[in-house]
Amino acid sequence: MLREAALRVTRPRVAVLGAVYDHPHADTDSIISAVRADLGDVSHQAVYDVLRALTLARLVRRIQPPGSVARYESRVGDNHHHVVCRSCGRIADVDCAVGDTPCLTASDDHGFDIDEAEVVYWGLCPDCSTQPHPTARQELDRRV
Ligand SMILES: [Zn+2]
Ligand SMILES: [Zn+2]
């Protein structure tokens, strides 16, 4: 995959790509832990740089729902959506309901060259909707 994207094949790149495949929607810290379990000591900066290179080469997709840290996934190119749990932050893939590149034809593009449209569904995951788990809002209400 790295070669196809005209990227040099290095051990950190292979390890980071493997970690993103094994842990869909993982944040950077989880990816760093997975890479370290595989390669031993690798610096944060090295993993950040590899994630940037892989994202720019479109081998991984970076998503960042509002209020969440950046997360990475290997499922690229289909512009699928995500559903995010408001309580625990769990993320799952949601296939596009209407076909490829949904709503990419903006009603008014304001002269922008648009290449992505993002839909994020919000709600409670099955675990959180059955447990009396405080929502972020209730949590905050209790704290401040
Ligand atoms: Zn949840
Ligand atoms: Zn996804």
JSON list of C-alpha atoms and ligand atoms in Angstrom, two decimals:
[
{"chain": "A", "resi": 1, "resn": "MET", "atom": "CA", "xyz": [0.00, 0.00, 0.00]},
{"chain": "A", "resi": 2, "resn": "LEU", "atom": "CA", "xyz": [2.84, 2.37, 0.87]},
{"chain": "A", "resi": 3, "resn": "ARG", "atom": "CA", "xyz": [4.57, 1.61, -2.41]},
{"chain": "A", "resi": 4, "resn": "GLU", "atom": "CA", "xyz": [1.37, 2.14, -4.38]},
{"chain": "A", "resi": 5, "resn": "ALA", "atom": "CA", "xyz": [1.05, 5.56, -2.75]},
{"chain": "A", "resi": 6, "resn": "ALA", "atom": "CA", "xyz": [4.68, 6.32, -3.74]},
{"chain": "A", "resi": 7, "resn": "LEU", "atom": "CA", "xyz": [5.75, 6.43, -0.09]},
{"chain": "A", "resi": 8, "resn": "ARG", "atom": "CA", "xyz": [8.97, 4.95, 1.22]},
{"chain": "A", "resi": 9, "resn": "VAL", "atom": "CA", "xyz": [8.42, 1.75, 3.18]},
{"chain": "A", "resi": 10, "resn": "THR", "atom": "CA", "xyz": [9.75, 2.26, 6.71]},
{"chain": "A", "resi": 11, "resn": "ARG", "atom": "CA", "xyz": [9.13, 0.19, 9.82]},
{"chain": "A", "resi": 12, "resn": "PRO", "atom": "CA", "xyz": [7.28, 3.00, 11.66]},
{"chain": "A", "resi": 13, "resn": "ARG", "atom": "CA", "xyz": [5.01, 3.52, 8.64]},
{"chain": "A", "resi": 14, "resn": "VAL", "atom": "CA", "xyz": [4.20, -0.17, 8.40]},
{"chain": "A", "resi": 15, "resn": "ALA", "atom": "CA", "xyz": [3.56, -0.34, 12.16]},
{"chain": "A", "resi": 16, "resn": "VAL", "atom": "CA", "xyz": [1.31, 2.75, 12.20]},
{"chain": "A", "resi": 17, "resn": "LEU", "atom": "CA", "xyz": [-0.66, 1.55, 9.17]},
{"chain": "A", "resi": 18, "resn": "GLY", "atom": "CA", "xyz": [-1.11, -1.84, 10.85]},
{"chain": "A", "resi": 19, "resn": "ALA", "atom": "CA", "xyz": [-2.28, -0.19, 14.08]},
{"chain": "A", "resi": 20, "resn": "VAL", "atom": "CA", "xyz": [-4.87, 1.90, 12.22]},
{"chain": "A", "resi": 21, "resn": "TYR", "atom": "CA", "xyz": [-6.17, -1.25, 10.49]},
{"chain": "A", "resi": 22, "resn": "ASP", "atom": "CA", "xyz": [-6.37, -3.16, 13.77]},
{"chain": "A", "resi": 23, "resn": "HIS", "atom": "CA", "xyz": [-8.02, -0.37, 15.77]},
{"chain": "A", "resi": 24, "resn": "PRO", "atom": "CA", "xyz": [-10.62, 1.52, 13.72]},
{"chain": "A", "resi": 25, "resn": "HIS", "atom": "CA", "xyz": [-11.30, 5.06, 14.97]},
{"chain": "A", "resi": 26, "resn": "ALA", "atom": "CA", "xyz": [-8.40, 4.91, 17.43]},
{"chain": "A", "resi": 27, "resn": "ASP", "atom": "CA", "xyz": [-7.00, 8.17, 18.73]},
{"chain": "A", "resi": 28, "resn": "THR", "atom": "CA", "xyz": [-3.32, 9.06, 18.50]},
{"chain": "A", "resi": 29, "resn": "ASP", "atom": "CA", "xyz": [-2.50, 7.82, 22.02]},
{"chain": "A", "resi": 30, "resn": "SER", "atom": "CA", "xyz": [-3.96, 4.37, 21.33]},
{"chain": "A", "resi": 31, "resn": "ILE", "atom": "CA", "xyz": [-2.07, 4.21, 18.05]},
{"chain": "A", "resi": 32, "resn": "ILE", "atom": "CA", "xyz": [1.17, 5.16, 19.82]},
{"chain": "A", "resi": 33, "resn": "SER", "atom": "CA", "xyz": [0.62, 2.36, 22.39]},
{"chain": "A", "resi": 34, "resn": "ALA", "atom": "CA", "xyz": [-0.09, -0.19, 19.65]},
{"chain": "A", "resi": 35, "resn": "VAL", "atom": "CA", "xyz": [2.98, 0.88, 17.66]},
{"chain": "A", "resi": 36, "resn": "ARG", "atom": "CA", "xyz": [5.17, 0.69, 20.77]},
{"chain": "A", "resi": 37, "resn": "ALA", "atom": "CA", "xyz": [3.89, -2.79, 21.55]},
{"chain": "A", "resi": 38, "resn": "ASP", "atom": "CA", "xyz": [5.02, -3.72, 18.05]},
{"chain": "A", "resi": 39, "resn": "LEU", "atom": "CA", "xyz": [8.26, -1.77, 17.55]},
{"chain": "A", "resi": 40, "resn": "GLY", "atom": "CA", "xyz": [9.47, -0.82, 21.00]},
{"chain": "A", "resi": 41, "resn": "ASP", "atom": "CA", "xyz": [10.31, 2.80, 21.63]},
{"chain": "A", "resi": 42, "resn": "VAL", "atom": "CA", "xyz": [8.97, 5.15, 19.00]},
{"chain": "A", "resi": 43, "resn": "SER", "atom": "CA", "xyz": [8.59, 8.87, 19.70]},
{"chain": "A", "resi": 44, "resn": "HIS", "atom": "CA", "xyz": [5.21, 10.62, 19.77]},
{"chain": "A", "resi": 45, "resn": "GLN", "atom": "CA", "xyz": [6.50, 12.96, 17.09]},
{"chain": "A", "resi": 46, "resn": "ALA", "atom": "CA", "xyz": [7.43, 10.08, 14.79]},
{"chain": "A", "resi": 47, "resn": "VAL", "atom": "CA", "xyz": [3.92, 8.62, 15.07]},
{"chain": "A", "resi": 48, "resn": "TYR", "atom": "CA", "xyz": [2.32, 12.05, 14.50]},
{"chain": "A", "resi": 49, "resn": "ASP", "atom": "CA", "xyz": [4.48, 12.57, 11.42]},
{"chain": "A", "resi": 50, "resn": "VAL", "atom": "CA", "xyz": [3.66, 9.13, 10.03]},
{"chain": "A", "resi": 51, "resn": "LEU", "atom": "CA", "xyz": [-0.07, 9.70, 10.61]},
{"chain": "A", "resi": 52, "resn": "ARG", "atom": "CA", "xyz": [0.17, 13.02, 8.76]},
{"chain": "A", "resi": 53, "resn": "ALA", "atom": "CA", "xyz": [2.01, 11.41, 5.84]},
{"chain": "A", "resi": 54, "resn": "LEU", "atom": "CA", "xyz": [-0.48, 8.51, 5.65]},
{"chain": "A", "resi": 55, "resn": "THR", "atom": "CA", "xyz": [-3.44, 10.92, 5.85]},
{"chain": "A", "resi": 56, "resn": "LEU", "atom": "CA", "xyz": [-2.03, 13.16, 3.10]},
{"chain": "A", "resi": 57, "resn": "ALA", "atom": "CA", "xyz": [-1.45, 10.08, 0.93]},
{"chain": "A", "resi": 58, "resn": "ARG", "atom": "CA", "xyz": [-5.08, 9.07, 1.68]},
{"chain": "A", "resi": 59, "resn": "LEU", "atom": "CA", "xyz": [-4.05, 5.70, 3.04]},
{"chain": "A", "resi": 60, "resn": "VAL", "atom": "CA", "xyz": [-5.82, 6.56, 6.28]},
{"chain": "A", "resi": 61, "resn": "ARG", "atom": "CA", "xyz": [-8.67, 8.91, 7.00]},
{"chain": "A", "resi": 62, "resn": "ARG", "atom": "CA", "xyz": [-8.60, 11.35, 9.88]},
{"chain": "A", "resi": 63, "resn": "ILE", "atom": "CA", "xyz": [-11.89, 12.18, 11.53]},
{"chain": "A", "resi": 64, "resn": "GLN", "atom": "CA", "xyz": [-12.51, 14.56, 14.36]},
{"chain": "A", "resi": 65, "resn": "PRO", "atom": "CA", "xyz": [-16.06, 14.81, 15.65]},
{"chain": "A", "resi": 66, "resn": "PRO", "atom": "CA", "xyz": [-16.64, 18.07, 17.54]},
{"chain": "A", "resi": 67, "resn": "GLY", "atom": "CA", "xyz": [-15.47, 17.66, 21.14]},
{"chain": "A", "resi": 68, "resn": "SER", "atom": "CA", "xyz": [-13.31, 14.64, 20.32]},
{"chain": "A", "resi": 69, "resn": "VAL", "atom": "CA", "xyz": [-9.60, 14.26, 19.66]},
{"chain": "A", "resi": 70, "resn": "ALA", "atom": "CA", "xyz": [-8.55, 13.26, 16.14]},
{"chain": "A", "resi": 71, "resn": "ARG", "atom": "CA", "xyz": [-9.14, 9.63, 15.26]},
{"chain": "A", "resi": 72, "resn": "TYR", "atom": "CA", "xyz": [-7.90, 7.55, 12.38]},
{"chain": "A", "resi": 73, "resn": "GLU", "atom": "CA", "xyz": [-9.34, 4.76, 10.30]},
{"chain": "A", "resi": 74, "resn": "SER", "atom": "CA", "xyz": [-8.31, 2.61, 7.38]},
{"chain": "A", "resi": 75, "resn": "ARG", "atom": "CA", "xyz": [-11.65, 2.79, 5.62]},
{"chain": "A", "resi": 76, "resn": "VAL", "atom": "CA", "xyz": [-10.91, 5.53, 3.11]},
{"chain": "A", "resi": 77, "resn": "GLY", "atom": "CA", "xyz": [-12.44, 6.79, -0.08]},
{"chain": "A", "resi": 78, "resn": "ASP", "atom": "CA", "xyz": [-16.10, 5.98, 0.52]},
{"chain": "A", "resi": 79, "resn": "ASN", "atom": "CA", "xyz": [-16.99, 9.08, 2.53]},
{"chain": "A", "resi": 80, "resn": "HIS", "atom": "CA", "xyz": [-18.99, 6.98, 5.01]},
{"chain": "A", "resi": 81, "resn": "HIS", "atom": "CA", "xyz": [-20.50, 8.68, 8.03]},
{"chain": "A", "resi": 82, "resn": "HIS", "atom": "CA", "xyz": [-20.07, 8.16, 11.75]},
{"chain": "A", "resi": 83, "resn": "VAL", "atom": "CA", "xyz": [-22.37, 7.84, 14.70]},
{"chain": "A", "resi": 84, "resn": "VAL", "atom": "CA", "xyz": [-20.91, 9.14, 17.96]},
{"chain": "A", "resi": 85, "resn": "CYS", "atom": "CA", "xyz": [-22.12, 8.36, 21.48]},
{"chain": "A", "resi": 86, "resn": "ARG", "atom": "CA", "xyz": [-22.64, 11.58, 23.41]},
{"chain": "A", "resi": 87, "resn": "SER", "atom": "CA", "xyz": [-21.91, 9.83, 26.67]},
{"chain": "A", "resi": 88, "resn": "CYS", "atom": "CA", "xyz": [-18.84, 7.59, 26.18]},
{"chain": "A", "resi": 89, "resn": "GLY", "atom": "CA", "xyz": [-17.54, 8.85, 22.84]},
{"chain": "A", "resi": 90, "resn": "ARG", "atom": "CA", "xyz": [-17.77, 5.47, 21.10]},
{"chain": "A", "resi": 91, "resn": "ILE", "atom": "CA", "xyz": [-17.77, 5.79, 17.30]},
{"chain": "A", "resi": 92, "resn": "ALA", "atom": "CA", "xyz": [-19.21, 3.45, 14.68]},
{"chain": "A", "resi": 93, "resn": "ASP", "atom": "CA", "xyz": [-19.36, 3.55, 10.89]},
{"chain": "A", "resi": 94, "resn": "VAL", "atom": "CA", "xyz": [-22.60, 4.33, 9.13]},
{"chain": "A", "resi": 95, "resn": "ASP", "atom": "CA", "xyz": [-22.85, 3.63, 5.43]},
{"chain": "A", "resi": 96, "resn": "CYS", "atom": "CA", "xyz": [-24.09, 6.40, 3.25]},
{"chain": "A", "resi": 97, "resn": "ALA", "atom": "CA", "xyz": [-27.86, 6.32, 2.94]},
{"chain": "A", "resi": 98, "resn": "VAL", "atom": "CA", "xyz": [-28.07, 7.68, -0.58]},
{"chain": "A", "resi": 99, "resn": "GLY", "atom": "CA", "xyz": [-24.90, 6.56, -2.41]},
{"chain": "A", "resi": 100, "resn": "ASP", "atom": "CA", "xyz": [-21.44, 7.94, -2.93]},
{"chain": "A", "resi": 101, "resn": "THR", "atom": "CA", "xyz": [-20.27, 11.38, -1.88]},
{"chain": "A", "resi": 102, "resn": "PRO", "atom": "CA", "xyz": [-23.54, 12.49, -0.27]},
{"chain": "A", "resi": 103, "resn": "CYS", "atom": "CA", "xyz": [-24.64, 16.07, -0.59]},
{"chain": "A", "resi": 104, "resn": "LEU", "atom": "CA", "xyz": [-21.39, 17.00, -2.29]},
{"chain": "A", "resi": 105, "resn": "THR", "atom": "CA", "xyz": [-23.32, 19.22, -4.62]},
{"chain": "A", "resi": 106, "resn": "ALA", "atom": "CA", "xyz": [-23.86, 22.07, -2.23]},
{"chain": "A", "resi": 107, "resn": "SER", "atom": "CA", "xyz": [-26.90, 24.24, -2.88]},
{"chain": "A", "resi": 108, "resn": "ASP", "atom": "CA", "xyz": [-24.46, 27.15, -2.95]},
{"chain": "A", "resi": 109, "resn": "ASP", "atom": "CA", "xyz": [-20.71, 26.38, -3.06]},
{"chain": "A", "resi": 110, "resn": "HIS", "atom": "CA", "xyz": [-19.69, 30.05, -2.60]},
{"chain": "A", "resi": 111, "resn": "GLY", "atom": "CA", "xyz": [-17.02, 29.47, -5.23]},
{"chain": "A", "resi": 112, "resn": "PHE", "atom": "CA", "xyz": [-15.26, 26.79, -3.14]},
{"chain": "A", "resi": 113, "resn": "ASP", "atom": "CA", "xyz": [-13.89, 23.66, -4.76]},
{"chain": "A", "resi": 114, "resn": "ILE", "atom": "CA", "xyz": [-15.63, 21.19, -2.41]},
{"chain": "A", "resi": 115, "resn": "ASP", "atom": "CA", "xyz": [-14.17, 17.68, -2.02]},
{"chain": "A", "resi": 116, "resn": "GLU", "atom": "CA", "xyz": [-15.82, 16.39, 1.13]},
{"chain": "A", "resi": 117, "resn": "ALA", "atom": "CA", "xyz": [-19.13, 16.58, 2.93]},
{"chain": "A", "resi": 118, "resn": "GLU", "atom": "CA", "xyz": [-19.35, 15.32, 6.48]},
{"chain": "A", "resi": 119, "resn": "VAL", "atom": "CA", "xyz": [-22.35, 13.93, 8.29]},
{"chain": "A", "resi": 120, "resn": "VAL", "atom": "CA", "xyz": [-22.09, 13.03, 11.98]},
{"chain": "A", "resi": 121, "resn": "TYR", "atom": "CA", "xyz": [-24.94, 11.31, 13.78]},
{"chain": "A", "resi": 122, "resn": "TRP", "atom": "CA", "xyz": [-25.10, 11.87, 17.54]},
{"chain": "A", "resi": 123, "resn": "GLY", "atom": "CA", "xyz": [-26.86, 9.80, 20.16]},
{"chain": "A", "resi": 124, "resn": "LEU", "atom": "CA", "xyz": [-26.32, 7.19, 22.86]},
{"chain": "A", "resi": 125, "resn": "CYS", "atom": "CA", "xyz": [-24.67, 3.84, 22.17]},
{"chain": "A", "resi": 126, "resn": "PRO", "atom": "CA", "xyz": [-26.51, 0.66, 23.29]},
{"chain": "A", "resi": 127, "resn": "ASP", "atom": "CA", "xyz": [-24.48, 0.42, 26.53]},
{"chain": "A", "resi": 128, "resn": "CYS", "atom": "CA", "xyz": [-25.06, 4.02, 27.49]},
{"chain": "A", "resi": 129, "resn": "SER", "atom": "CA", "xyz": [-28.74, 4.12, 26.57]},
{"chain": "A", "resi": 130, "resn": "THR", "atom": "CA", "xyz": [-29.53, 1.15, 28.86]},
{"chain": "A", "resi": 131, "resn": "GLN", "atom": "CA", "xyz": [-27.36, 2.24, 31.81]},
{"chain": "A", "resi": 132, "resn": "PRO", "atom": "CA", "xyz": [-28.11, 5.26, 33.95]},
{"chain": "A", "resi": 133, "resn": "HIS", "atom": "CA", "xyz": [-24.82, 6.79, 32.84]},
{"chain": "A", "resi": 134, "resn": "PRO", "atom": "CA", "xyz": [-24.55, 10.57, 33.26]},
{"chain": "A", "resi": 135, "resn": "THR", "atom": "CA", "xyz": [-24.50, 12.50, 30.00]},
{"chain": "A", "resi": 136, "resn": "ALA", "atom": "CA", "xyz": [-21.70, 14.99, 29.36]},
{"chain": "A", "resi": 137, "resn": "ARG", "atom": "CA", "xyz": [-24.16, 17.72, 30.25]},
{"chain": "A", "resi": 138, "resn": "GLN", "atom": "CA", "xyz": [-25.13, 16.14, 33.58]},
{"chain": "A", "resi": 139, "resn": "GLU", "atom": "CA", "xyz": [-21.45, 15.48, 34.30]},
{"chain": "A", "resi": 140, "resn": "LEU", "atom": "CA", "xyz": [-20.59, 19.11, 33.72]},
{"chain": "A", "resi": 141, "resn": "ASP", "atom": "CA", "xyz": [-23.60, 20.26, 35.74]},
{"chain": "A", "resi": 142, "resn": "ARG", "atom": "CA", "xyz": [-22.29, 18.25, 38.68]},
{"chain": "A", "resi": 143, "resn": "ARG", "atom": "CA", "xyz": [-18.68, 19.50, 38.33]},
{"chain": "A", "resi": 144, "resn": "VAL", "atom": "CA", "xyz": [-18.87, 23.26, 37.84]},
{"chain": "B", "resi": 1, "resn": "ZN", "atom": "ZN", "xyz": [-21.75, 5.15, 24.94]},
{"chain": "B", "resi": 2, "resn": "ZN", "atom": "ZN", "xyz": [-15.27, 5.09, 10.04]}
]
